[in-house]
Structure formats: structure tokens, C-alpha cells
Amino acid sequence: MSTYDVAIIGSGPGGYVAAIRCAQLGMKTAIIEKYDVLGGTCLNVGCIPSKALLDSSHHYEDAMKHFEEHGIEISGDIKLNLKKMIERKASVVDQTTKGIAFLMDKNKIDVFTGMGAFKDATHIEITNGKKKETIEAKNTIIATGSKPATLPFIKLDKDRIITSTEALNMKEVPKHLVVIGGGVIGLELGQVYHRLGSEVSVVEYMDRIIPTMDSAQSKELIKVMKKQGIKFFISHKVSAVSKKGKEVTVTATDKNDKEVTFKGDYCLVSVGRKPYTDGLKAENAGVKITERGMVDVNDHLQTNIKNIYAIGDVVRGAMLAHKASEEGVMVAEIIAGQKPHIDYNLIPGVVYTWPEVASVGKTEEQLKDANVEYKVGQFPMRALGRSRASGDTDGFVKILSDKKTDEVLGVHMVGARVADVIAEAVTAMEFRASAEDIARMSHAHPTYAEAVKEAALAATDGRALHI
Ligand code: FAD
Ligand code: NAD
């Protein structure tokens, strides 16, 4: 039986990054993945394929609607080849997952394909079809991720009533896609199919879309997406979903308790994700799972069993790839005897719609709830030369800073490429910058990032230059 310093169960962005860091720190490392390909949800059915389809559909929409205003004329029809678009997405995924296999090899990490299950706190049995083998691990990191959640009354048939996984692999463009949940997945994938020609109706339980982000972002995004043609039904609680032939019916009640029905040919259920520990046999090792199905961990991501840790979507906190990866690095370093730390307040959140939405730190609602006195500096994208040049004038940058000390407490953006621009705010907040610090930094012209400087000037003492 092979013995390892660390075994990692699950090869998503939590698990594979943890494996690389363990190997870098000189530990003999094994990674166990139940599927034949590495990379987990993020690389196979999450971040990467969804961004590939967002990019492809954006090109299609530009060709259909925006080339003309740039003086580009196309003779003949523009045709969508969905099969090719999906094949391109698959090839992006393929290249990316092969990259992870290369990294495992380069770092001399042993890869086991099969379902990993605890026999006890130091032994893991790996089952692949009829083949079974057991390895010994001084330390184990559980990185088994998450699966789509659903509502108790919904039967996902994965044909017409689908999750994000099927929505990334469609054979036809829906005529009418009814999306349950106006969160990240619903909006990103809803926008993909709207661009490709679907009628899209988003049914959201809360009184705003992307409800965990700053409410100014929710308002701006719903305004822009409505202008694009997507229909929104907020404060609507879905109570039933049924299918007859090719027709799906979604029933909801609005805020006045009135019943509303939506008929479409596909229904995307995007109401969140749930931690995944099926088949792990955590009980054999004595690892505690919470009532909500998460692996219970302390501040050091250690379970109640001292040599077993857990990271990523299977533990508390935001279900984000970069959060899982940071936790992977942290646990590897803890096992190596170091004292790393993650500031969860500074994990950015991004929605890859167009315009993009990006946030870091506290929202205005959170500061109000905590009775923190703050200043607001906001700058609209339409006042930037860069935005006018590209034609992306929707959105804003909003900076919240402490009223007394001017320390930046939260930065919230909607606009072109803000998924990239948010990194400046994360860096500034990591170094505990004041709004004035950002305001005094030179920002290249013309860039979308200039909106950060202008919002910082506005927060400092209301002296934005270009508005
Ligand atoms: P996962 O990536 O879920 O990996 C867990 C792995 O463990 C899987 O490969 C699974 O097969 C394996 N496994 C489970 N149990 C066992 C077992 N017993 N034995 C062996 N293997 C096992 N996040 C972002 O930050 N940015 C985005 O743009 C983004 N887009 C997304 C788009 C979609 C459509 C979806 C669904 C998610 C998206 N996410 C995004 C979320 C992101 O994918 C997750 O937060 C991330 O993948 C979590 O990483 P993880 O390593 O914890 O788990
Ligand atoms: P989500 O939590 O972002 O959104 C779910 C939405 O469904 C919420 O707005 C919620 O109010 C709504 N909802 C819940 N019950 C409902 C009901 N009965 N009727 C109508 N609406 C209802 O979840 P998601 O969009 O499914 O995404 C899952 C996870 O994947 C998220 O945690 C997210 O972090 C991650 N993800 C991230 C990205 C990204 O970083 N860009 C992209 C996709 C997914």
C-alpha cells in the first residue's frame, strides 16, 4: 500500500491547487478524482465553459446588432452554428483540463481515478468500476465540491427541466427559456441564450436580482438587461414546474399572492448549489457533516478529526473557484507548519454578464446594518472616453470609505471589463488604502480603470474631475 503525506479528494480548483502547493512544499501528494478528467466543476461544467459561451455569444450579438454602428457591413445573412459554438467550448475545456494533468505530472503528484471513500481517518479506498485500491494518508484534504441544488417539488429531467450542466451543452437554442433564480448562473446563462435568439424570462424569489451584491448593482444590471430584452419577474415565488411533451410550465405566486404561469420549451433551474459528500463515507473517519450537508471546519479549515481538512464549495462561505484555490493553498501551508491567513472580506465576486458586475468588501446595506459611518463616491462609465470609444457606457464604479479615516471599505462596479478592474480595488484594500490614496494614483488614459480613480476622488471630498 502506498503512503502519502497528503491525499486530496477532488480535483477542482480547490483540490488541484492544494495538490500543487503541497508538492511545492515537499510533501508526497496524491489526488483522487472520480471522473476521468481533472478540473472539477469549474473547468468542466462551470467557470470555463460558461465563459467560453459568454464570449462566443457576445461575438454573435455584436455581429448581429453592433457591427453596423462601427461601419462594418456584412453582406449576406449572419448564421449561428450552435453545434460549432458548443464544440469550441468543449475544446477550450479540453485544453484547460489537459493543462491540469500536465501540472500534476510536472509536480510529481500521483493521480488516482475513482471514487474516494474513507475506510478510517488515515486510509482511503479508491473504487473505479471493479477495481479497488487503498492508500494511506497522514493528512487528507476533502475538496469534493458541490452539485446544483433544486426545489423539493421540481423533478429535474435534464432534458427540458435542466441545470447549468445541461444548459452548457444544448442541441438547440430554446424558443422560450424560463430561468428560475436571478442569481449568477441564471443571469450568465440566460444572457447567453438571449443573445442567441431565445426569449428569456427570469423568475426571482427576492425583490431584486443578484440579491447578495450591493443593491445599486442589482438596480443597474436589471435596468440594462431589461433594455437588452430579457424579462424579469422579481418577488415571484415558484411553486410548481411541470412538463408536457416539449412544453414546460412554471407556476409562481407574485407579491400579491396572485398565481402567474410561464410557458416555455426549456426551464433552467438555478437556485444555488449544495455541498457534495455522497459516497465519501465521511462517517468512517468520524468527520462531522453539518445539517446543511457541509463538512464542518474551524478557522484553519480543519475538521473535528485533526489530520483531515476540507476546502472549497464543500465548506462554508462563497462558492467561488478562487476562494476554493486560496483555501487549498492555506491548508497546504498549515500542514507544512506555516501560519497562512485568508481575509474572506477581500474575496472578490464577479458576474460575467455584459456589462460585467464586480464587488469586493462591504456593501452599503452591510455598512448600514453594522452602523458604520461611511462616505460614497460614485462615477458613471458613460463619462469615460474609453467607454464611449468602445460603446460600453452602462454602469458605474462606487467606492465606500470610512467617514472618519477614509479607509476603503467596499468597491462595487458594473461595466465593461470590471471583472478585471476589480483587482485594483482588492490590491488597494489588501494594503488598507484610503480613498485618497487611490485618487492620487496615476491611472492610464483612456481606460475603464479611470472610473476607479474618479470614484475615489468623489469619495475623498466630492472632487471627481470629469463629471
Ligand atoms: P469542484 O470544482 O466542484 O470539484 C470537486 C471535484 O471533486 C469534482 O471533480 C468531483 O467529481 C470530485 N469528487 C467529489 N466527490 C469525490 C469522491 N468521493 N472521490 C473522488 N472525487 C470526488 N466560480 C468562479 O469563481 N467564477 C466563475 O466564473 C464561476 N462560474 C461558474 C459557472 C457555473 C455554471 C457553475 C456551476 C459554477 C461556477 N463557479 C464559478 C463556481 C465554481 O465552479 C466552484 O466554486 C468551484 O468549482 C469549487 O471548487 P471545488 O474545488 O471546491 O469543487
Ligand atoms: P445564486 O445563489 O447565485 O442564485 C440563486 C437565486 O435563486 C437567488 O437569487 C435566489 O433568491 C433565487 N431563488 C431561490 N429559490 C427560489 C425560488 N423558489 N423561486 C425563485 N427564485 C429562487 O445561485 P446560482 O446562480 O445557482 O449559482 C450557484 C453558485 O455557483 C453560486 O453560489 C455562485 O457563487 C457560483 N457561481 C459563480 C459564478 C461566478 O463567479 N461568476 C458563476 C456561476 C456560478
Coordinates of C-alpha atoms and ligand atoms in Angstrom, one line a residue:
M1 CA 0.0 0.0 0.0
S2 CA 1.3 3.5 -0.9
T3 CA 1.6 6.0 1.9
Y4 CA 1.3 9.8 1.3
D5 CA 1.9 12.9 3.4
V6 CA -1.3 14.3 1.9
A7 CA -4.2 12.8 -0.1
I8 CA -6.7 15.2 -1.7
I9 CA -10.1 14.0 -2.6
G10 CA -11.5 16.1 -5.6
S11 CA -9.6 17.8 -8.4
G12 CA -11.5 21.1 -8.8
P13 CA -9.8 24.5 -8.3
G14 CA -9.6 23.7 -4.6
G15 CA -8.2 20.3 -4.8
Y16 CA -5.7 20.6 -7.7
V17 CA -4.3 23.9 -6.3
A18 CA -3.9 22.3 -2.9
A19 CA -2.1 19.4 -4.5
I20 CA 0.4 21.7 -6.3
R21 CA 1.1 23.7 -3.2
C22 CA 1.6 20.5 -1.1
A23 CA 4.1 19.2 -3.8
Q24 CA 5.9 22.6 -3.9
L25 CA 6.3 22.3 -0.1
G26 CA 8.0 18.9 -0.5
M27 CA 5.1 16.6 0.5
K28 CA 4.4 13.3 -1.1
T29 CA 1.0 14.0 -2.6
A30 CA -1.9 12.1 -4.1
I31 CA -5.1 13.4 -5.8
I32 CA -8.2 11.3 -6.2
E33 CA -10.9 12.2 -8.8
K34 CA -14.0 10.2 -9.6
Y35 CA -14.2 11.4 -13.2
D36 CA -11.6 10.6 -15.9
V37 CA -10.8 14.3 -16.4
L38 CA -9.4 16.6 -13.7
G39 CA -10.6 20.2 -13.0
G40 CA -13.9 19.6 -11.2
T41 CA -17.0 21.7 -11.7
C42 CA -15.1 24.9 -12.6
L43 CA -13.1 23.6 -15.5
N44 CA -15.6 21.0 -16.9
V45 CA -19.1 22.4 -16.2
G46 CA -18.7 25.8 -14.6
C47 CA -16.4 28.8 -14.9
I48 CA -14.6 27.9 -18.1
P49 CA -17.3 26.5 -20.4
S50 CA -19.7 29.3 -19.3
K51 CA -17.2 32.0 -20.1
A52 CA -16.4 30.4 -23.4
L53 CA -20.2 30.5 -24.3
L54 CA -20.5 34.0 -23.0
D55 CA -17.6 35.1 -25.2
S56 CA -18.9 33.3 -28.3
S57 CA -22.5 34.6 -27.8
H58 CA -21.1 38.1 -27.3
H59 CA -19.4 38.0 -30.7
Y60 CA -22.6 36.8 -32.3
E61 CA -24.6 39.6 -30.7
D62 CA -22.0 42.2 -31.8
A63 CA -22.2 40.9 -35.4
M64 CA -26.0 40.9 -35.4
K65 CA -26.5 44.2 -33.6
H66 CA -23.4 46.4 -33.3
F67 CA -21.1 45.9 -36.2
E68 CA -23.1 48.3 -38.3
E69 CA -22.7 51.3 -35.9
H70 CA -18.9 50.7 -36.2
G71 CA -19.1 51.0 -40.0
I72 CA -18.8 47.2 -40.6
E73 CA -21.2 45.9 -43.2
I74 CA -21.8 42.2 -43.7
S75 CA -23.3 41.1 -47.0
G76 CA -25.5 38.0 -46.7
D77 CA -27.0 36.5 -43.5
I78 CA -25.1 36.0 -40.3
K79 CA -25.8 32.4 -39.3
L80 CA -25.5 30.8 -35.9
N81 CA -23.8 27.4 -35.8
L82 CA -24.7 26.3 -32.3
K83 CA -23.0 22.9 -32.8
K84 CA -19.7 24.5 -33.6
M85 CA -20.1 27.0 -30.7
I86 CA -20.6 24.1 -28.3
E87 CA -17.6 22.2 -29.9
R88 CA -15.4 25.2 -29.5
K89 CA -16.4 25.4 -25.8
A90 CA -15.6 21.7 -25.4
S91 CA -12.2 22.2 -26.9
V92 CA -11.5 25.1 -24.6
V93 CA -12.4 22.8 -21.7
D94 CA -10.3 20.0 -23.1
Q95 CA -7.2 22.2 -23.4
T96 CA -7.7 23.5 -19.9
T97 CA -8.2 20.1 -18.2
K98 CA -5.2 18.7 -20.0
G99 CA -3.2 21.6 -18.6
I100 CA -4.1 20.4 -15.1
A101 CA -3.0 16.8 -16.0
F102 CA 0.3 18.3 -17.1
L103 CA 0.7 20.3 -13.9
M104 CA 0.1 17.1 -11.8
D105 CA 2.8 15.3 -13.8
K106 CA 5.2 18.3 -13.6
N107 CA 4.8 18.4 -9.8
K108 CA 5.1 14.6 -9.4
I109 CA 1.6 14.3 -7.9
D110 CA 0.1 10.8 -8.1
V111 CA -3.3 10.9 -9.8
F112 CA -5.9 8.2 -8.9
T113 CA -9.1 7.9 -10.9
G114 CA -12.0 6.6 -9.0
M115 CA -14.4 7.4 -6.1
G116 CA -12.5 8.1 -2.9
A117 CA -14.1 6.8 0.3
F118 CA -12.7 6.9 3.9
K119 CA -12.0 3.5 5.5
D120 CA -10.8 5.3 8.6
A121 CA -9.1 8.5 9.4
T122 CA -5.8 7.5 7.6
H123 CA -7.0 5.2 4.8
I124 CA -8.9 5.9 1.6
E125 CA -10.4 3.3 -0.6
I126 CA -10.5 4.2 -4.3
T127 CA -13.1 2.5 -6.5
N128 CA -13.0 2.6 -10.2
G129 CA -15.5 0.1 -11.7
K130 CA -14.5 -3.3 -10.3
K131 CA -11.0 -2.1 -9.4
K132 CA -10.4 -1.2 -5.8
E133 CA -7.2 0.1 -4.1
T134 CA -6.4 1.6 -0.8
I135 CA -3.9 4.3 0.0
E136 CA -2.7 5.5 3.4
A137 CA -2.6 9.3 4.0
K138 CA -1.1 11.0 7.0
N139 CA -3.3 14.0 6.1
T140 CA -6.4 14.3 3.9
I141 CA -7.9 17.3 2.3
I142 CA -11.6 16.9 1.3
A143 CA -12.3 19.0 -1.8
T144 CA -15.4 17.3 -3.1
G145 CA -17.2 20.5 -4.2
S146 CA -20.9 20.9 -4.9
K147 CA -23.8 20.0 -7.2
P148 CA -26.7 22.0 -8.4
A149 CA -29.5 22.5 -5.8
T150 CA -33.2 22.3 -6.8
L151 CA -36.5 22.9 -5.1
P152 CA -38.3 20.0 -3.4
F153 CA -41.2 19.9 -5.9
I154 CA -39.1 20.1 -9.1
K155 CA -38.2 16.9 -11.0
L156 CA -35.1 17.7 -13.0
D157 CA -35.4 15.6 -16.1
K158 CA -32.2 17.1 -17.5
D159 CA -33.9 17.3 -20.9
R160 CA -36.3 20.2 -20.7
I161 CA -36.1 21.0 -17.0
I162 CA -32.4 21.5 -16.7
T163 CA -29.4 22.7 -14.6
S164 CA -26.4 24.7 -15.7
T165 CA -24.7 21.4 -16.7
E166 CA -27.2 20.7 -19.5
A167 CA -27.5 24.4 -20.4
L168 CA -23.8 24.3 -21.3
N169 CA -24.5 21.6 -23.8
M170 CA -27.6 22.5 -25.7
K171 CA -28.5 20.9 -29.0
E172 CA -30.9 23.8 -30.0
V173 CA -31.5 27.4 -29.0
P174 CA -34.6 27.5 -26.7
K175 CA -37.5 29.4 -28.1
H176 CA -38.5 30.5 -24.6
L177 CA -36.1 29.8 -21.7
V178 CA -37.7 30.2 -18.3
V179 CA -35.0 30.8 -15.7
I180 CA -35.8 30.1 -12.1
G181 CA -33.4 32.2 -10.0
G182 CA -31.9 35.6 -10.8
G183 CA -28.5 34.8 -9.4
V184 CA -25.2 34.4 -11.1
I185 CA -25.9 31.3 -13.2
G186 CA -29.4 32.4 -14.2
L187 CA -28.1 35.7 -15.5
E188 CA -25.0 34.5 -17.2
L189 CA -26.6 31.6 -19.0
G190 CA -29.9 33.5 -19.5
Q191 CA -27.8 36.2 -21.3
V192 CA -26.0 33.6 -23.5
Y193 CA -29.3 32.2 -24.9
H194 CA -31.0 35.6 -25.1
R195 CA -28.1 36.7 -27.3
L196 CA -28.5 33.6 -29.5
G197 CA -32.2 34.4 -30.0
S198 CA -34.2 32.9 -27.1
E199 CA -37.0 34.7 -25.3
V200 CA -35.7 34.7 -21.7
S201 CA -37.9 35.1 -18.6
V202 CA -36.1 35.3 -15.2
V203 CA -38.3 34.4 -12.2
E204 CA -36.7 35.5 -8.9
Y205 CA -38.0 35.0 -5.4
M206 CA -36.3 38.0 -3.8
D207 CA -37.2 41.6 -4.6
R208 CA -34.0 42.1 -6.6
I209 CA -31.6 40.1 -8.8
I210 CA -28.1 39.2 -7.6
P211 CA -29.5 39.8 -4.1
T212 CA -26.2 39.3 -2.2
M213 CA -24.5 42.1 -4.1
D214 CA -24.8 45.9 -3.5
S215 CA -28.4 47.0 -4.3
A216 CA -27.1 49.7 -6.7
Q217 CA -25.6 46.9 -8.8
S218 CA -28.9 45.0 -8.8
K219 CA -30.7 48.1 -10.0
E220 CA -28.2 48.9 -12.7
L221 CA -28.0 45.4 -14.1
I222 CA -31.7 44.8 -14.2
K223 CA -32.2 48.1 -16.0
V224 CA -29.6 47.2 -18.6
M225 CA -30.7 43.6 -19.1
K226 CA -34.3 44.7 -19.5
K227 CA -33.2 47.2 -22.1
Q228 CA -31.4 44.2 -23.8
G229 CA -34.8 42.4 -23.9
I230 CA -34.6 39.9 -21.0
K231 CA -37.9 39.8 -19.0
F232 CA -37.7 39.8 -15.2
F233 CA -40.3 38.7 -12.7
I234 CA -38.9 39.6 -9.2
S235 CA -40.7 38.9 -5.9
H236 CA -42.1 35.8 -7.6
K237 CA -42.0 32.5 -5.7
V238 CA -42.0 29.5 -7.9
S239 CA -44.4 26.8 -6.6
A240 CA -44.6 24.2 -9.4
V241 CA -42.8 23.1 -12.5
S242 CA -44.4 20.6 -14.9
K243 CA -43.6 19.2 -18.4
K244 CA -46.0 18.1 -21.1
G245 CA -44.3 17.0 -24.4
K246 CA -42.0 19.8 -25.4
E247 CA -43.7 22.4 -23.1
V248 CA -42.6 23.3 -19.7
T249 CA -44.9 25.2 -17.3
V250 CA -43.6 27.2 -14.4
T251 CA -46.1 28.4 -11.8
A252 CA -45.3 31.1 -9.3
T253 CA -47.0 33.5 -6.9
D254 CA -46.3 37.2 -7.1
K255 CA -46.1 39.6 -4.1
N256 CA -49.9 40.0 -4.1
D257 CA -50.3 36.2 -3.9
K258 CA -51.6 36.1 -7.5
E259 CA -50.7 33.0 -9.4
V260 CA -48.6 33.6 -12.6
T261 CA -47.7 30.9 -15.1
F262 CA -44.8 30.9 -17.6
K263 CA -44.8 28.5 -20.6
G264 CA -41.5 27.7 -22.3
D265 CA -39.7 24.9 -24.1
Y266 CA -36.9 24.8 -21.5
C267 CA -36.6 25.7 -17.8
L268 CA -33.2 26.4 -16.3
V269 CA -33.2 25.7 -12.5
S270 CA -30.5 28.0 -11.0
V271 CA -31.4 28.4 -7.3
G272 CA -28.0 27.7 -5.9
R273 CA -25.7 24.8 -5.3
K274 CA -25.3 22.3 -2.5
P275 CA -22.2 20.7 -1.0
Y276 CA -21.4 17.2 -2.2
T277 CA -20.2 14.4 0.1
D278 CA -22.1 11.5 -1.4
G279 CA -20.0 8.3 -1.4
L280 CA -17.2 9.9 0.7
K281 CA -18.1 7.8 3.7
A282 CA -17.0 10.6 6.0
E283 CA -18.6 8.8 8.9
N284 CA -15.9 6.0 8.7
A285 CA -13.3 8.7 9.6
G286 CA -15.6 10.3 12.1
V287 CA -15.7 13.6 10.2
K288 CA -18.7 15.8 11.1
I289 CA -21.1 16.9 8.4
T290 CA -23.4 19.8 9.2
E291 CA -27.2 19.6 8.9
R292 CA -26.9 21.6 5.6
G293 CA -24.5 18.9 4.2
M294 CA -21.3 20.9 4.5
V295 CA -18.1 19.5 6.0
D296 CA -17.7 21.3 9.4
V297 CA -14.4 23.1 9.7
N298 CA -12.7 25.5 12.1
D299 CA -10.9 28.8 11.2
H300 CA -7.9 26.6 10.0
L301 CA -10.2 24.6 7.7
Q302 CA -9.6 21.6 9.9
T303 CA -12.4 19.2 10.6
N304 CA -13.2 17.7 14.0
I305 CA -10.6 15.0 13.0
K306 CA -7.2 16.7 13.3
N307 CA -5.4 15.2 10.3
I308 CA -8.4 15.8 7.9
Y309 CA -9.1 19.3 6.4
A310 CA -11.8 20.5 3.9
I311 CA -11.9 23.3 1.4
G312 CA -13.9 25.0 -1.3
D313 CA -17.6 24.5 -2.1
V314 CA -18.0 21.7 0.4
V315 CA -17.3 24.1 3.3
R316 CA -19.0 27.3 4.5
G317 CA -18.5 30.6 2.5
A318 CA -18.9 31.8 -1.1
M319 CA -19.0 29.0 -3.7
L320 CA -16.2 30.5 -5.9
A321 CA -13.3 29.0 -7.7
H322 CA -10.7 31.5 -6.4
K323 CA -12.0 31.1 -2.8
A324 CA -11.5 27.3 -3.1
S325 CA -8.0 27.8 -4.5
E326 CA -7.0 30.2 -1.7
E327 CA -8.2 27.7 0.8
G328 CA -6.2 24.9 -1.0
V329 CA -3.0 27.0 -0.6
M330 CA -3.8 27.8 3.0
V331 CA -4.3 24.2 4.1
A332 CA -1.2 23.0 2.3
E333 CA 0.8 25.7 4.2
I334 CA -0.8 24.8 7.5
I335 CA 0.1 21.1 7.1
A336 CA 3.6 22.3 6.3
G337 CA 3.7 24.1 9.6
Q338 CA 3.3 27.6 8.3
K339 CA 0.7 30.2 9.6
P340 CA -1.2 31.5 6.5
H341 CA -4.3 33.6 6.6
I342 CA -7.2 34.4 4.2
D343 CA -9.1 37.7 4.5
Y344 CA -12.6 36.5 3.3
N345 CA -13.8 40.1 3.2
L346 CA -11.4 40.6 0.3
I347 CA -12.5 37.7 -1.9
P348 CA -14.0 39.5 -5.0
G349 CA -17.3 38.4 -6.5
V350 CA -17.9 38.8 -10.3
V351 CA -20.9 38.2 -12.6
Y352 CA -19.8 37.8 -16.2
T353 CA -22.8 39.3 -17.9
W354 CA -22.3 42.3 -20.2
P355 CA -22.0 44.7 -18.6
E356 CA -19.9 42.8 -16.0
V357 CA -20.6 43.2 -12.3
A358 CA -17.7 43.1 -9.7
S359 CA -17.5 43.7 -6.0
V360 CA -15.2 43.5 -3.0
G361 CA -15.6 44.3 0.6
K362 CA -18.7 45.5 2.3
T363 CA -21.9 46.6 0.5
E364 CA -23.8 49.7 1.5
E365 CA -26.5 47.5 3.1
Q366 CA -23.9 45.7 5.3
L367 CA -22.3 49.0 6.4
K368 CA -25.8 50.4 7.4
D369 CA -26.6 47.2 9.3
A370 CA -23.3 47.4 11.2
N371 CA -23.9 51.2 12.0
V372 CA -20.6 52.2 10.3
E373 CA -20.4 55.8 9.1
Y374 CA -19.3 55.9 5.6
K375 CA -18.8 58.2 2.5
V376 CA -19.9 57.3 -1.0
G377 CA -18.1 58.2 -4.2
Q378 CA -19.7 57.1 -7.5
F379 CA -18.7 57.7 -11.1
P380 CA -20.6 56.7 -14.2
M381 CA -19.0 54.8 -17.0
R382 CA -20.7 57.0 -19.6
A383 CA -18.4 59.9 -18.6
L384 CA -15.2 57.9 -19.6
G385 CA -13.6 58.4 -23.0
R386 CA -12.7 54.7 -23.1
S387 CA -16.4 53.7 -22.6
R388 CA -17.5 56.0 -25.4
A389 CA -14.8 54.6 -27.7
S390 CA -16.0 51.0 -27.2
G391 CA -19.7 51.9 -26.9
D392 CA -19.9 50.4 -23.4
T393 CA -21.4 53.3 -21.5
D394 CA -23.6 51.4 -18.9
G395 CA -22.5 51.1 -15.3
F396 CA -20.6 52.8 -12.6
V397 CA -17.9 52.5 -10.0
K398 CA -18.9 53.1 -6.4
I399 CA -16.4 53.4 -3.6
L400 CA -17.5 53.3 0.1
S401 CA -15.0 54.6 2.5
D402 CA -14.9 55.2 6.3
K403 CA -16.3 58.6 7.2
K404 CA -13.5 59.4 9.7
T405 CA -10.4 57.5 8.4
D406 CA -11.2 57.5 4.6
E407 CA -10.2 53.7 4.5
V408 CA -11.8 52.0 1.6
L409 CA -14.5 49.6 2.9
G410 CA -16.1 48.4 -0.3
V411 CA -15.9 48.8 -4.0
H412 CA -18.8 47.9 -6.3
M413 CA -18.8 48.1 -10.1
V414 CA -20.9 47.5 -13.2
G415 CA -19.4 48.0 -16.6
A416 CA -17.2 46.7 -19.4
R417 CA -14.2 44.6 -18.1
V418 CA -14.9 45.3 -14.4
A419 CA -14.1 41.6 -13.8
D420 CA -10.5 42.7 -14.4
V421 CA -10.7 46.2 -13.0
I422 CA -11.8 44.9 -9.5
A423 CA -8.2 43.6 -8.9
E424 CA -7.1 47.2 -8.4
A425 CA -9.7 47.5 -5.6
V426 CA -8.6 44.2 -4.0
T427 CA -5.0 45.3 -4.0
A428 CA -5.8 48.7 -2.5
M429 CA -7.9 47.2 0.2
E430 CA -5.3 44.5 1.0
F431 CA -2.9 47.4 1.7
R432 CA -5.7 49.2 3.6
A433 CA -5.7 52.2 1.2
S434 CA -7.7 55.3 1.8
A435 CA -9.9 56.6 -1.0
E436 CA -7.5 59.5 -1.3
D437 CA -4.6 57.0 -1.8
I438 CA -6.4 55.7 -4.9
A439 CA -7.4 59.2 -6.0
R440 CA -3.7 60.2 -6.1
M441 CA -2.5 57.2 -8.1
S442 CA -2.0 57.7 -11.9
H443 CA -4.3 55.7 -14.0
A444 CA -3.5 55.1 -17.7
H445 CA -5.8 57.1 -20.1
P446 CA -8.0 56.0 -21.7
T447 CA -9.0 53.0 -19.6
Y448 CA -12.1 51.7 -17.7
A449 CA -9.9 51.8 -14.6
E450 CA -10.0 55.6 -14.7
A451 CA -13.6 55.3 -13.2
V452 CA -11.9 53.9 -10.0
K453 CA -9.8 57.0 -9.7
E454 CA -12.7 59.3 -10.3
A455 CA -15.0 57.4 -7.8
A456 CA -12.1 57.6 -5.3
L457 CA -11.8 61.4 -5.9
A458 CA -15.6 61.6 -5.4
A459 CA -15.4 59.7 -2.1
T460 CA -12.4 61.7 -0.9
D461 CA -14.1 65.1 -1.0
G462 CA -16.5 65.1 -3.9
R463 CA -14.0 66.3 -6.4
A464 CA -14.3 63.9 -9.4
L465 CA -12.8 65.7 -12.4
H466 CA -14.9 64.6 -15.3
I467 CA -18.4 65.0 -14.1
Ligands
FAD1 P1 -15.4 21.3 -7.6 O1 -14.9 22.2 -8.6 O2 -16.9 21.0 -7.5 O3 -14.6 19.9 -7.6 C1 -14.9 18.9 -6.8 C2 -14.4 17.6 -7.5 O4 -14.4 16.5 -6.6 C3 -15.2 17.1 -8.7 O5 -14.4 16.9 -9.8 C4 -15.8 15.8 -8.2 O6 -16.0 14.9 -9.3 C5 -14.8 15.3 -7.2 N1 -15.3 14.4 -6.2 C6 -16.4 14.6 -5.4 N2 -16.5 13.6 -4.6 C7 -15.5 12.7 -4.9 C8 -15.1 11.5 -4.3 N3 -15.7 10.9 -3.2 N4 -14.0 10.9 -4.8 C9 -13.3 11.4 -5.9 N5 -13.7 12.6 -6.4 C10 -14.7 13.2 -5.9 N6 -16.8 30.3 -9.8 C11 -16.0 31.4 -10.0 O7 -15.2 31.8 -9.2 N7 -16.0 32.1 -11.2 C12 -16.9 31.7 -12.2 O8 -16.9 32.3 -13.3 C13 -17.8 30.6 -11.9 N8 -18.6 30.2 -12.9 C14 -19.4 29.1 -12.7 C15 -20.3 28.7 -13.6 C16 -21.2 27.6 -13.4 C17 -22.1 27.2 -14.5 C18 -21.1 26.9 -12.2 C19 -21.9 25.7 -12.0 C20 -20.2 27.3 -11.2 C21 -19.3 28.4 -11.4 N9 -18.4 28.8 -10.5 C22 -17.7 29.9 -10.7 C23 -18.3 28.1 -9.2 C24 -17.1 27.2 -9.2 O9 -17.2 26.3 -10.3 C25 -16.9 26.5 -7.9 O10 -16.9 27.4 -6.8 C26 -15.6 25.7 -7.8 O11 -15.6 24.7 -8.9 C27 -15.5 25.0 -6.5 O12 -14.3 24.3 -6.5 P2 -14.0 23.0 -5.6 O13 -12.6 22.5 -5.8 O14 -14.5 23.2 -4.2 O15 -15.1 21.9 -6.1
NAD2 P1 -27.2 32.0 -6.6 O1 -27.3 31.8 -5.1 O2 -26.3 33.0 -7.2 O3 -28.7 32.5 -7.1 C1 -29.8 31.7 -6.8 C2 -31.0 32.6 -7.0 O4 -32.2 31.9 -6.9 C3 -31.1 33.7 -5.8 O5 -31.2 34.9 -6.4 C4 -32.3 33.2 -5.1 O6 -33.0 34.3 -4.4 C5 -33.2 32.5 -6.2 N1 -34.2 31.6 -5.7 C6 -34.1 30.7 -4.7 N2 -35.2 30.0 -4.6 C7 -36.1 30.5 -5.5 C8 -37.5 30.2 -5.8 N3 -38.2 29.3 -5.2 N4 -38.0 30.9 -6.8 C9 -37.3 31.8 -7.5 N5 -36.1 32.2 -7.2 C10 -35.4 31.5 -6.2 O7 -27.1 30.5 -7.2 P2 -26.7 30.1 -8.7 O8 -26.9 31.2 -9.7 O9 -27.5 28.8 -8.9 O10 -25.2 29.8 -8.6 C11 -24.7 28.8 -7.7 C12 -23.3 29.1 -7.2 O11 -22.4 29.0 -8.3 C13 -23.3 30.5 -6.6 O12 -23.0 30.4 -5.3 C14 -22.1 31.1 -7.3 O13 -21.2 31.6 -6.3 C15 -21.5 30.1 -8.2 N6 -21.3 30.7 -9.5 C16 -20.4 31.7 -9.6 C17 -20.2 32.3 -10.8 C18 -19.3 33.5 -10.9 O14 -18.5 33.7 -10.0 N7 -19.4 34.3 -12.0 C19 -21.0 31.9 -11.9 C20 -21.9 30.9 -11.8 C21 -22.0 30.3 -10.5

